[in-house]
XYZ file of C-alpha atoms in Angstrom:
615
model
C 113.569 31.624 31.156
C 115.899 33.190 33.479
C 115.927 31.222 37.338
C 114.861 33.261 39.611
C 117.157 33.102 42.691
C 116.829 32.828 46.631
C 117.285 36.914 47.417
C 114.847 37.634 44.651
C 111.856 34.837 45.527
C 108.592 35.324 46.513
C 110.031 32.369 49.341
C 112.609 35.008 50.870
C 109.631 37.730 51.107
C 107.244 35.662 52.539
C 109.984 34.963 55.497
C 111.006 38.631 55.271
C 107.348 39.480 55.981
C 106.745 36.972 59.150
C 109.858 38.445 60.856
C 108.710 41.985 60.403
C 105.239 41.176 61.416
C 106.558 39.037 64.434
C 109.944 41.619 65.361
C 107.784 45.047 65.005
C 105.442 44.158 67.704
C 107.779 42.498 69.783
C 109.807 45.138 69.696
C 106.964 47.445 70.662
C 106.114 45.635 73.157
C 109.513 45.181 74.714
C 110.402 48.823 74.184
C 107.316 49.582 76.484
C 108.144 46.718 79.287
C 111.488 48.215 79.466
C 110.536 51.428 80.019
C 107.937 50.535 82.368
C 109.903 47.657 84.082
C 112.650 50.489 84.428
C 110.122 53.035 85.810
C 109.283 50.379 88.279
C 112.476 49.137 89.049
C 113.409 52.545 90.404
C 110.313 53.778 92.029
C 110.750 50.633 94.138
C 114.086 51.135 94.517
C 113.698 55.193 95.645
C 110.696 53.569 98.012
C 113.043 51.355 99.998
C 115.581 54.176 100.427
C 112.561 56.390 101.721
C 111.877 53.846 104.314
C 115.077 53.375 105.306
C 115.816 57.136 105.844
C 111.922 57.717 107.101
C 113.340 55.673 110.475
C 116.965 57.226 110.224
C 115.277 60.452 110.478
C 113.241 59.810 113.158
C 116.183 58.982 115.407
C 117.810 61.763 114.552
C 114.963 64.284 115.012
C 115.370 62.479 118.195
C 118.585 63.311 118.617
C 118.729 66.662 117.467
C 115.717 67.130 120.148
C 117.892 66.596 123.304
C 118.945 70.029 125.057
C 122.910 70.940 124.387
C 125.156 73.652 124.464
C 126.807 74.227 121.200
C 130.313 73.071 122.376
C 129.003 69.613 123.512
C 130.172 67.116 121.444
C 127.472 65.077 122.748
C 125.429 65.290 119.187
C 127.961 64.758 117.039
C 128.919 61.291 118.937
C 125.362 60.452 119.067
C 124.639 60.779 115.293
C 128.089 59.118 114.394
C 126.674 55.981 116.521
C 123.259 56.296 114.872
C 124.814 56.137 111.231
C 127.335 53.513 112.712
C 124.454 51.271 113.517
C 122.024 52.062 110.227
C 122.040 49.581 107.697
C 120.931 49.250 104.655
C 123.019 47.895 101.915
C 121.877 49.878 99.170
C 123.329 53.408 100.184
C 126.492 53.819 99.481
C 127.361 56.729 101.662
C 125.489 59.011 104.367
C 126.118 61.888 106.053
C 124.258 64.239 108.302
C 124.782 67.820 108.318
C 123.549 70.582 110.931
C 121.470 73.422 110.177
C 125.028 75.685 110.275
C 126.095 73.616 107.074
C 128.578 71.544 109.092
C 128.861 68.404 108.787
C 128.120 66.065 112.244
C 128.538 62.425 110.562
C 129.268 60.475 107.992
C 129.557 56.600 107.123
C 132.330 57.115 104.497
C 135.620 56.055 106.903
C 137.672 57.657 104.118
C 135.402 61.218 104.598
C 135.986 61.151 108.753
C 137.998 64.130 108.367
C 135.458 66.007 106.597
C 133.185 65.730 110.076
C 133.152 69.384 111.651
C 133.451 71.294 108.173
C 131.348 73.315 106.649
C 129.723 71.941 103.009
C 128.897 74.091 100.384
C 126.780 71.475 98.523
C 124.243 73.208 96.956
C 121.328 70.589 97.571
C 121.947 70.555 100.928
C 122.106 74.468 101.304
C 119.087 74.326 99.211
C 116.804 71.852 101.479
C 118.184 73.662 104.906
C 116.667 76.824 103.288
C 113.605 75.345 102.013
C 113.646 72.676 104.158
C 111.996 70.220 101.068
C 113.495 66.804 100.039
C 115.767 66.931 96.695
C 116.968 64.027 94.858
C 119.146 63.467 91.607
C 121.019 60.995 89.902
C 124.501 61.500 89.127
C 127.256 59.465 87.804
C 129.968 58.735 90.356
C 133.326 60.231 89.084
C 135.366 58.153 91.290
C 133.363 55.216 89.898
C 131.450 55.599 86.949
C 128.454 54.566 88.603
C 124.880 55.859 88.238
C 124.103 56.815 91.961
C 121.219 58.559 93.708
C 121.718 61.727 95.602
C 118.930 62.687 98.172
C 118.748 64.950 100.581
C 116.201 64.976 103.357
C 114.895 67.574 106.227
C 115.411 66.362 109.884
C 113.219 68.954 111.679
C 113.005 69.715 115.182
C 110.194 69.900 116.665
C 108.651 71.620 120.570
C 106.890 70.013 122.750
C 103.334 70.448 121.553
C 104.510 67.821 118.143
C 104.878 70.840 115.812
C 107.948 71.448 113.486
C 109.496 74.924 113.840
C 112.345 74.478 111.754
C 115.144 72.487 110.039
C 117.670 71.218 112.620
C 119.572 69.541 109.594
C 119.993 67.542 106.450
C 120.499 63.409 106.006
C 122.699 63.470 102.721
C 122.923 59.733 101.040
C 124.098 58.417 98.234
C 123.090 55.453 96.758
C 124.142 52.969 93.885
C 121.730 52.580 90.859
C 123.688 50.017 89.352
C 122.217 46.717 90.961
C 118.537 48.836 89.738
C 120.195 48.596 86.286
C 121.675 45.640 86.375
C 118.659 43.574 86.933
C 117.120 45.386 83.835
C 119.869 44.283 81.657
C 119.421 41.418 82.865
C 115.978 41.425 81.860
C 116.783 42.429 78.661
C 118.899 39.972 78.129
C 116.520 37.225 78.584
C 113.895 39.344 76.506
C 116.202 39.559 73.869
C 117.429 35.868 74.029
C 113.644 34.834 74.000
C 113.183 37.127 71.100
C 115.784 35.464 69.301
C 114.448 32.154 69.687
C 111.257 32.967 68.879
C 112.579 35.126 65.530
C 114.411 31.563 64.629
C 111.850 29.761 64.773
C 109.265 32.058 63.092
C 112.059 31.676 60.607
C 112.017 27.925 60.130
C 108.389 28.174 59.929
C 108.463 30.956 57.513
C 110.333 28.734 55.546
C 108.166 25.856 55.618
C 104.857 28.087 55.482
C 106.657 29.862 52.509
C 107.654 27.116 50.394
C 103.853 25.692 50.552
C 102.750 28.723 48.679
C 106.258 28.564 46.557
C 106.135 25.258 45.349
C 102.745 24.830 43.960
C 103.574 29.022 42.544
C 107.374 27.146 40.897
C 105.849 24.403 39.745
C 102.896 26.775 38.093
C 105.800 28.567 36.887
C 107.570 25.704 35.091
C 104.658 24.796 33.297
C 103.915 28.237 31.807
C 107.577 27.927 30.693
C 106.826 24.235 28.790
C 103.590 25.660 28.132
C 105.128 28.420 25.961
C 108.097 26.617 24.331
C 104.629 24.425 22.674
C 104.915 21.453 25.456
C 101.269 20.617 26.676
C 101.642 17.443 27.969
C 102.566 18.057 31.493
C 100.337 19.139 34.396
C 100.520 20.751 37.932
C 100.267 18.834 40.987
C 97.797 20.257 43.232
C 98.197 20.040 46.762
C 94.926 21.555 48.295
C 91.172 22.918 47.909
C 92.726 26.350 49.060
C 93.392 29.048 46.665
C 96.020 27.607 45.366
C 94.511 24.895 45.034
C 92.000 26.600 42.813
C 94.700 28.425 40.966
C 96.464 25.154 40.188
C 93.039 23.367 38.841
C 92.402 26.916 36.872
C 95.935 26.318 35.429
C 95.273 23.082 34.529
C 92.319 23.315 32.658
C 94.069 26.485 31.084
C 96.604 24.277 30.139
C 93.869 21.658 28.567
C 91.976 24.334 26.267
C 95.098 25.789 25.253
C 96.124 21.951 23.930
C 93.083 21.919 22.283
C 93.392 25.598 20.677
C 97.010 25.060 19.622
C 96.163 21.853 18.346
C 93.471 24.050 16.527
C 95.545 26.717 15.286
C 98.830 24.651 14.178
C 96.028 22.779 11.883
C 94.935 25.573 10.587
C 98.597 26.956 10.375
C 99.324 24.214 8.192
C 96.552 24.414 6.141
C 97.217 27.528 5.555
C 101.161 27.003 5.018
C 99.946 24.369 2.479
C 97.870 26.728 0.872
C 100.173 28.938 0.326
C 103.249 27.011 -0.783
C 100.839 25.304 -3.324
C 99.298 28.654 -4.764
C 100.583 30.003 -8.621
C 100.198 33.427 -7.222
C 102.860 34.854 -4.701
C 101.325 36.356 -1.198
C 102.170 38.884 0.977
C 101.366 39.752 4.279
C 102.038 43.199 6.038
C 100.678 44.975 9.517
C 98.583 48.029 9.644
C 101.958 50.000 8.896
C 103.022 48.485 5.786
C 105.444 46.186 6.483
C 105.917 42.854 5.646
C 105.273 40.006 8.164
C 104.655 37.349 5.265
C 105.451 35.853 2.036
C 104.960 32.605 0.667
C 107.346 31.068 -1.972
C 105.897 31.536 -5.012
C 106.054 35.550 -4.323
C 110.069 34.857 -3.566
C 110.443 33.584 -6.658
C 108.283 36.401 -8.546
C 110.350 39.393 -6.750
C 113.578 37.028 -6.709
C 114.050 38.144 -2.778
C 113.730 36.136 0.253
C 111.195 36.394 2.884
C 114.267 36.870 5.365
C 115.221 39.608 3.369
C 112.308 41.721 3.566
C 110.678 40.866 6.335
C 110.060 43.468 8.241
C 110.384 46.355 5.093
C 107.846 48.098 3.818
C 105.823 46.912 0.872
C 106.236 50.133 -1.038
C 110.116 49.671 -1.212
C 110.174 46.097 -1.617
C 107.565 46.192 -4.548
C 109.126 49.931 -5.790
C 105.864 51.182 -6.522
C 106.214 54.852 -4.670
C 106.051 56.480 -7.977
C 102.390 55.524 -7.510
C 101.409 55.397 -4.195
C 102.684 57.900 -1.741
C 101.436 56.421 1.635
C 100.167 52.501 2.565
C 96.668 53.534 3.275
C 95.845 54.272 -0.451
C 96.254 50.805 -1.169
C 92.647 50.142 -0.711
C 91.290 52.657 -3.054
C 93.938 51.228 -5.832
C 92.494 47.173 -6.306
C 95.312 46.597 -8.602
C 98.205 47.472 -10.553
C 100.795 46.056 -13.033
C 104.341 46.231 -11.946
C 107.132 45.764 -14.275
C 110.162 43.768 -12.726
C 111.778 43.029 -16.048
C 115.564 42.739 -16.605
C 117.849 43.310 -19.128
C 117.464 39.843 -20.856
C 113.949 38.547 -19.201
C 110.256 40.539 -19.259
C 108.853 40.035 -16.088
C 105.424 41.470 -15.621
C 103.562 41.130 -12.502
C 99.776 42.268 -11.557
C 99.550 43.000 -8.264
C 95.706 43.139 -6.356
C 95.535 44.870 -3.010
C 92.538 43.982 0.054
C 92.521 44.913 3.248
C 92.419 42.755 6.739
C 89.746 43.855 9.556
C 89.023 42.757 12.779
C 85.410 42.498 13.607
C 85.542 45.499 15.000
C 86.490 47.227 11.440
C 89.431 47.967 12.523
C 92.557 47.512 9.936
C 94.683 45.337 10.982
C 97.176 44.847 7.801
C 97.030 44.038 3.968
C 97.440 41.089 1.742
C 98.906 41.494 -1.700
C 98.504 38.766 -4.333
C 100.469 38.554 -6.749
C 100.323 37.183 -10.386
C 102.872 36.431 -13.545
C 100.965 38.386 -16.257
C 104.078 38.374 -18.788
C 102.357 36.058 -21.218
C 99.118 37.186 -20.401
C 100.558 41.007 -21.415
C 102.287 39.577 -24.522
C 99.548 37.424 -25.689
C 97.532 40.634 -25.559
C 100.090 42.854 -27.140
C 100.666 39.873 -30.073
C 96.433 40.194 -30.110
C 96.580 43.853 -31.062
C 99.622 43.757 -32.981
C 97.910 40.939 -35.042
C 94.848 42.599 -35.448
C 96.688 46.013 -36.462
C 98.772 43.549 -38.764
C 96.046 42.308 -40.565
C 94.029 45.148 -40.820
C 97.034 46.831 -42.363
C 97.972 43.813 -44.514
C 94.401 44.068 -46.148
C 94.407 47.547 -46.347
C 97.212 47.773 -48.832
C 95.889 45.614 -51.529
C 92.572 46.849 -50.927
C 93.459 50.538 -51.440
C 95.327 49.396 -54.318
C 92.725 47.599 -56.028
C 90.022 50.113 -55.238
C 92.606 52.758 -56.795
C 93.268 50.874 -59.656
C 88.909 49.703 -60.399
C 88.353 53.309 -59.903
C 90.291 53.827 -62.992
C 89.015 51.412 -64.779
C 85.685 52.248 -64.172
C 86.790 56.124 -65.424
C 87.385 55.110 -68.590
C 90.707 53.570 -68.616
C 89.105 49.657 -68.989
C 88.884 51.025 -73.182
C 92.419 51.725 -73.343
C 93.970 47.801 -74.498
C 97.232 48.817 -73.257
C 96.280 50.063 -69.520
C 93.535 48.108 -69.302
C 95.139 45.101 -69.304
C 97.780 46.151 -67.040
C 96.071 47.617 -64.275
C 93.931 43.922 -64.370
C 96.675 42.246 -63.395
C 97.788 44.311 -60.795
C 94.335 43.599 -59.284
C 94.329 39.881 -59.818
C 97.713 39.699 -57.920
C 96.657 41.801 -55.107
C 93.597 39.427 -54.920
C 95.405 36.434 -54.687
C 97.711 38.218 -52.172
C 94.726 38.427 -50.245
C 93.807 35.184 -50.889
C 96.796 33.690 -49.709
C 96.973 35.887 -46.835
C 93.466 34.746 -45.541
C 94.340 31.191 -46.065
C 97.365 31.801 -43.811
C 95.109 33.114 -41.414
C 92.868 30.379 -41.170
C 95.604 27.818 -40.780
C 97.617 29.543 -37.834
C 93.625 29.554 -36.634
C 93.092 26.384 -37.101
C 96.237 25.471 -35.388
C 95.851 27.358 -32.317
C 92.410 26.320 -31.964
C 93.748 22.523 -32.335
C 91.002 22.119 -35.179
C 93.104 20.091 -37.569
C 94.045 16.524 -38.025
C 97.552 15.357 -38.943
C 97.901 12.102 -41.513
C 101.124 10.700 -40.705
C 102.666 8.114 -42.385
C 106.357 7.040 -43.139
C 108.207 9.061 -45.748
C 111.647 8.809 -46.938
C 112.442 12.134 -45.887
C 115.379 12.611 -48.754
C 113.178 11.599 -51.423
C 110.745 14.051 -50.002
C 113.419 16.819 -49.884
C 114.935 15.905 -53.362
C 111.542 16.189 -55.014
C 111.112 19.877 -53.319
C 114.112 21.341 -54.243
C 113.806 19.673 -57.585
C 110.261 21.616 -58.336
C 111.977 24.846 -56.911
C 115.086 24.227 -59.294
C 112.584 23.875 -62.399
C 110.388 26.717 -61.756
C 113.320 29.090 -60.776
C 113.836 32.262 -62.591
C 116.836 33.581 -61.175
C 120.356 33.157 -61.307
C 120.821 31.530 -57.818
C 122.366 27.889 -57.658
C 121.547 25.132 -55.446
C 124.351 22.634 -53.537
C 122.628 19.569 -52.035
C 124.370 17.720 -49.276
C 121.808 14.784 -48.216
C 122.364 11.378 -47.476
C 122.176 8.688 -49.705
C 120.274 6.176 -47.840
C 117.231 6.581 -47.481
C 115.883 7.993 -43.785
C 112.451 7.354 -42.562
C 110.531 9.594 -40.511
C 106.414 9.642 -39.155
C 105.552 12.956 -40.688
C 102.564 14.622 -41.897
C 103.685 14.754 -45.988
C 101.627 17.838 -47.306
C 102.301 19.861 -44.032
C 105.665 19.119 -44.122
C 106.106 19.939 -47.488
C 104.826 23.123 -46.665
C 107.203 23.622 -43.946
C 110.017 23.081 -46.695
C 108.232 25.510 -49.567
C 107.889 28.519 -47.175
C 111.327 27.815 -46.154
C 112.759 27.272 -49.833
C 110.572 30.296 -51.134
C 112.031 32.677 -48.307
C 115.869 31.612 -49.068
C 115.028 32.507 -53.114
C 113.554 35.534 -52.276
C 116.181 36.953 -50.250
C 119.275 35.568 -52.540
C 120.420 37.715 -54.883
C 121.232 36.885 -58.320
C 124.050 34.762 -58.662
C 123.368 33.502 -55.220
C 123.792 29.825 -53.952
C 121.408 27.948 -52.191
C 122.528 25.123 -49.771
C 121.038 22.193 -48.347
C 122.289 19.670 -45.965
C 120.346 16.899 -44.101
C 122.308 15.530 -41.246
C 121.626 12.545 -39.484
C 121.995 11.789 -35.819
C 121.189 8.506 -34.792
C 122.626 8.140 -31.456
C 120.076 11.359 -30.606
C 117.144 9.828 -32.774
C 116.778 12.894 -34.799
C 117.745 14.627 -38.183
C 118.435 18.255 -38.922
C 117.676 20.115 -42.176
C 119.564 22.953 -43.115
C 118.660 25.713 -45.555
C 121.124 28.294 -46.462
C 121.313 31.738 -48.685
C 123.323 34.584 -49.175
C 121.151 37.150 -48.766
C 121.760 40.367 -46.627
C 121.414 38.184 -43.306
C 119.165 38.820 -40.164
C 120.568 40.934 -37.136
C 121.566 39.127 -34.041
C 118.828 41.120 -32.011
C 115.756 40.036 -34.831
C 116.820 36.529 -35.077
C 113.892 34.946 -32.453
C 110.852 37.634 -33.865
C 111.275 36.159 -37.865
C 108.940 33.162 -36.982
C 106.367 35.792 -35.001
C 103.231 36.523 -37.134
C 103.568 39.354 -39.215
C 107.193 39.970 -38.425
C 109.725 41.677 -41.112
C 113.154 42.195 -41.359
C 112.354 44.373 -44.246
C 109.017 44.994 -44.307
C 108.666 47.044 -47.596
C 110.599 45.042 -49.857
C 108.937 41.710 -48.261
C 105.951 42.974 -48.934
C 106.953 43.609 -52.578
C 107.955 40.366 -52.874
C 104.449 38.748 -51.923
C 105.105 37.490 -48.500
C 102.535 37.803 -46.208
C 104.741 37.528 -42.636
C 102.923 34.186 -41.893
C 105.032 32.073 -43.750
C 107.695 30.970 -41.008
C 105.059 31.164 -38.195
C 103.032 28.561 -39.482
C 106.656 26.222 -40.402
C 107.586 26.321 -36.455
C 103.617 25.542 -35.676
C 104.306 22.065 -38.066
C 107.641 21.849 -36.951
C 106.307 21.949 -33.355
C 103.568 19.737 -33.814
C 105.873 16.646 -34.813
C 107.857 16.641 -32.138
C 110.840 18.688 -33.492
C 112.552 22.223 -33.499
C 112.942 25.164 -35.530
C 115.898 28.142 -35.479
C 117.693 30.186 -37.620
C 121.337 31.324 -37.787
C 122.587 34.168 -39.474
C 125.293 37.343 -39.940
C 124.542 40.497 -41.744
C 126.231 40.601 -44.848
C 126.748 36.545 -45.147
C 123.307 35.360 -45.187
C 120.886 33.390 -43.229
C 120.273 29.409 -42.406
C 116.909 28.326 -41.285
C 117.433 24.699 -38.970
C 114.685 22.424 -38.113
C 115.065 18.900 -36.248
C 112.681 16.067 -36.605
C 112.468 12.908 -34.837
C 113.752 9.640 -36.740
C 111.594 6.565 -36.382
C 112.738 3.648 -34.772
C 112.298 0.298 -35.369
C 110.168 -0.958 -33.010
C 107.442 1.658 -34.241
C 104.281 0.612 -35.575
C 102.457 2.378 -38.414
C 100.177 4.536 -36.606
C 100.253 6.943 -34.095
């Protein structure tokens, strides 16, 4: 899990969030004291200039009262020593001007030579005509300060008390810079107490943050173990507050999810086990098709690894869109066989389809099983091949035999020359079917286990010399027969009459197939470092192909079918030999060329001689 870090907490927006709430008001509230202390500051400031001029007006009104002529300079000595003697610290400069615009006084010692001239100030102009106080604040070019200008009436009044007109204008200026400096000033301390109190909402933002943090970090941490499997840890919890809560919530979260992982990796394996131990391969998809799950047993049926197709659709991986066009009619199909043969291996596999639900019905994927049916498919095929073998093995003589009766019953049994003939043609074809029924019940017998074998110890070269010796008598053709067998004698736990079977339907095959002039070979070989001997039987007959070598010991199975049939076999003969062979422990083969002829092997096991007599 990626750490989260400082500018990115929850920690930093807690703090973030105490400063705003604390700096938005307090700036509020200090925007609106400085405005107001400002207001103030200057209405009190304007008040004190009023009263200061209120009483410099009154003594000039008294002034300007006293009878002159227009020449006397009288006034204009009087005013100077009235302005001389004002004082009030906050004006700056004052002058007093006559009702002809001329200007009688001043306190500025630079300005002196302006006293006697004319102004053509426009306030004062404008209060001698009106004869109403004006004020304005300016900034001072010479100084750069913010100054008040004001101008004020001074009226002249009779002798009854009542004003007839303006008799001049008090013009002051006055500094607002000491107004202005005391609210920076102000300010300053507002902001410096702002400050301190922003630093230390900070510090407790930080502690008040990292109460709610740490239990949220430590919650944090645990879902982190929590999903990497780790239950075994628990949060500390520091409070009955909501946290609190949260952090007993978490806990017992923490407890039932123990229990139900505990729960479902039980289950898991039981499952797992289930799987890995199952004959038949499973797969898993989602509701789309693809594959989420195999076990083993299906790698080894499809020879592909569950890394390799997980996450592929079923369809592709199983190459059955020949017969399904779309996922969703897998449910309707139950099963189907699937051929995954090769080149040099049959591979047949039945695969059965069901669907996975919720409880709410709805799909949620699709589990295939499935199952190695090769043998099952070739048992069957061998089942109707057998049955279509026999059927047509019985039909032959029969149809032969009924043809041949049907003649005889027509007459032809009083003819001594036919008669005779087509008699023996039916007594052949009935022993035919005689042997061929006897054939049947043997392999029968044997693949019901419903026979018992005798074995005792033989000399097995006395037993071989003795066969080849009745063939050799009884032979008719010109075929010659090379022994090569031991001359000791070699000992073996056999079955006598079965394996004397073995060797006539062996012997019998190699006579049939030699042609005249033919040799027969037989060799016995003895291994006794592998505890075993192996027979060989040998002809020069037309030879097997390379391809039909492993069907001649099948049931029923031909190289040449018609002429074997003419020759009496009934395709049984080397099927039952590899049954014997089988049953006593040993092997049978057969090697052979076309055009050089064809040598049946079998192995048996030598006895040793620490064996007893039974077994």
């Amino acid at each position: 899990m990626k750490k989260v870090g400082f500018f990115q907490s929850i920690r930093l927006k807690f703090i973030i969030v105490i400063i705003l709430l604390l700096l938005f008001p307090i700036q509020v509230i200090g925007a609106y004291f400085a405005q107001q202390l400002e207001t103030q500051l200057l209405q009190n400031f304007k008040e004190s200039i009023v009263d200061n001029v209120e009483l410099l007006n009154y003594q000039l009104e008294q002034a300007f009262a006293k009878e002159r002529s227009e020449e006397d300079p009288s006034l204009q000595k009087e005013v100077q020593s009235i302005l001389s003697d004002f004082d009030a610290e906050s004006i700056s400069e004052l002058r007093v001007i006559n009702n002809k615009s001329r200007v009688i006084g001043t306190t500025n010692q630079l300005d002196q030579s302006d006293v006697g001239k004319r102004t053509i100030d426009y306030r004062v102009n404008r209060t001698l005509v009106l004869g109403q106080s004006d004020e304005e604040v300016l900034l001072n070019k010479n100084t750069g300060d913010r100054t008040l200008v004001m101008t004020v009436p001074i009226y002249q009044s009779n002798g009854n008390g009542d004003q007839e007109n303006v008799a001049g204008v008090i013009y002051l200026e006055a500094s607002l810079e000491g107004v202005y400096g005391q609210l920076q000033e102000i300010n300053r301390i507002f902001a410096n107490g702002t400050f301190l109190g922003v630093s230390i909402s900070v510090l407790l933002g930080i502690v008040i943050a990292r109460t709610i943090t740490k239990p949220i970090t430590e919650m944090r941490k645990q879902a982190k173990l929590m999903g990497d499997g780790d239950f075994s840890q628990k949060v500390n919890v520091y409070g009955r507050d909501e946290i609190g809560q949260l952090a007993l919530s978490f806990n017992e979260l923490n407890d039932k999810l123990k229990v139900a992982q505990a729960t479902t990796e039980s289950e898991r394996r039981k499952l797992s086990s289930v799987l890995s131990n199952m004959t038949e391969g499973v797969i898993a998809t989602d509701q789309t098709g693809s594959i989420i799950l195999m076990n083993e047993p299906a790698a080894r049926l499809i020879g592909k690894r569950i890394d390799d197709v997980e996450g592929e659709p079923l369809l592709d991986v199983l190459n059955i869109h020949d017969r399904l066009d779309d996922i969703n009619e897998i449910q309707d199909t139950g099963s189907i066989i699937i051929d995954f043969s090769e080149e040099d291996q049959q591979l047949l596999l039945k695969a059965s389809f069901s669907r996975v639900q919720f409880e709410s019905e709805e799909m949620n994927g699709f589990i295939t099983v499935l199952s190695d049916v090769t043998e099952q498919e070739k048992i069957e095929r061998e089942r109707r091949e057998f049955v279509a073998n026999v059927s047509h093995e019985l039909r032959t003589p029969l149809t032969t035999m009924r043809s041949y009766l049907e003649a005889l019953t027509d007459g032809a049994w009083e003819d001594k020359e036919i008669a005779p003939r087509f008699l023996g043609v039916t007594q052949n074809e009935t022993e035919r079917m005689i042997r061929l029924v006897n054939d049947l019940l043997q392999l029968s017998k044997m693949d019901n286990k419903d026979y018992k074998m005798y074995k005792e110890q033989v000399d097995f070269t006395g037993l071989f010399q003795h066969t080849i010796e009745r063939f050799e008598f009884n032979k008719t053709e010109q075929i010659e027969f090379v022994r090569h067998l031991p001359e000791e004698e070699v000992w073996v736990w056999i079955d006598k009459d079965k394996m004397t079977q073995v060797l006539d339907n062996i012997i019998s095959n190699a006579i049939k197939y030699s042609p005249e002039g033919g040799t027969i070979t037989f060799i016995v070989d003895v291994m006794k470092q592998q505890q075993k001997l192996v027979v060989k039987i040998s002809d020069e007959g037309v030879g097997i192909p390379e391809e039909k070598l492993n069907k001649i010991f099948e049931r029923f199975y031909r190289v040449d079918k018609a002429r074997s049939r003419n020759l009496g076999g009934t395709g049984l003969g080397l099927a039952i030999s590899r049954e014997m062979i089988e049953a006593h422990g040993g092997n049978i083969w057969a090697e052979s060329k076309e055009g050089e002829g064809t040598t049946v092997l079998f192995t048996l096991p030598l006895m040793s001689q620490s064996r007893g007599d039974e077994e």
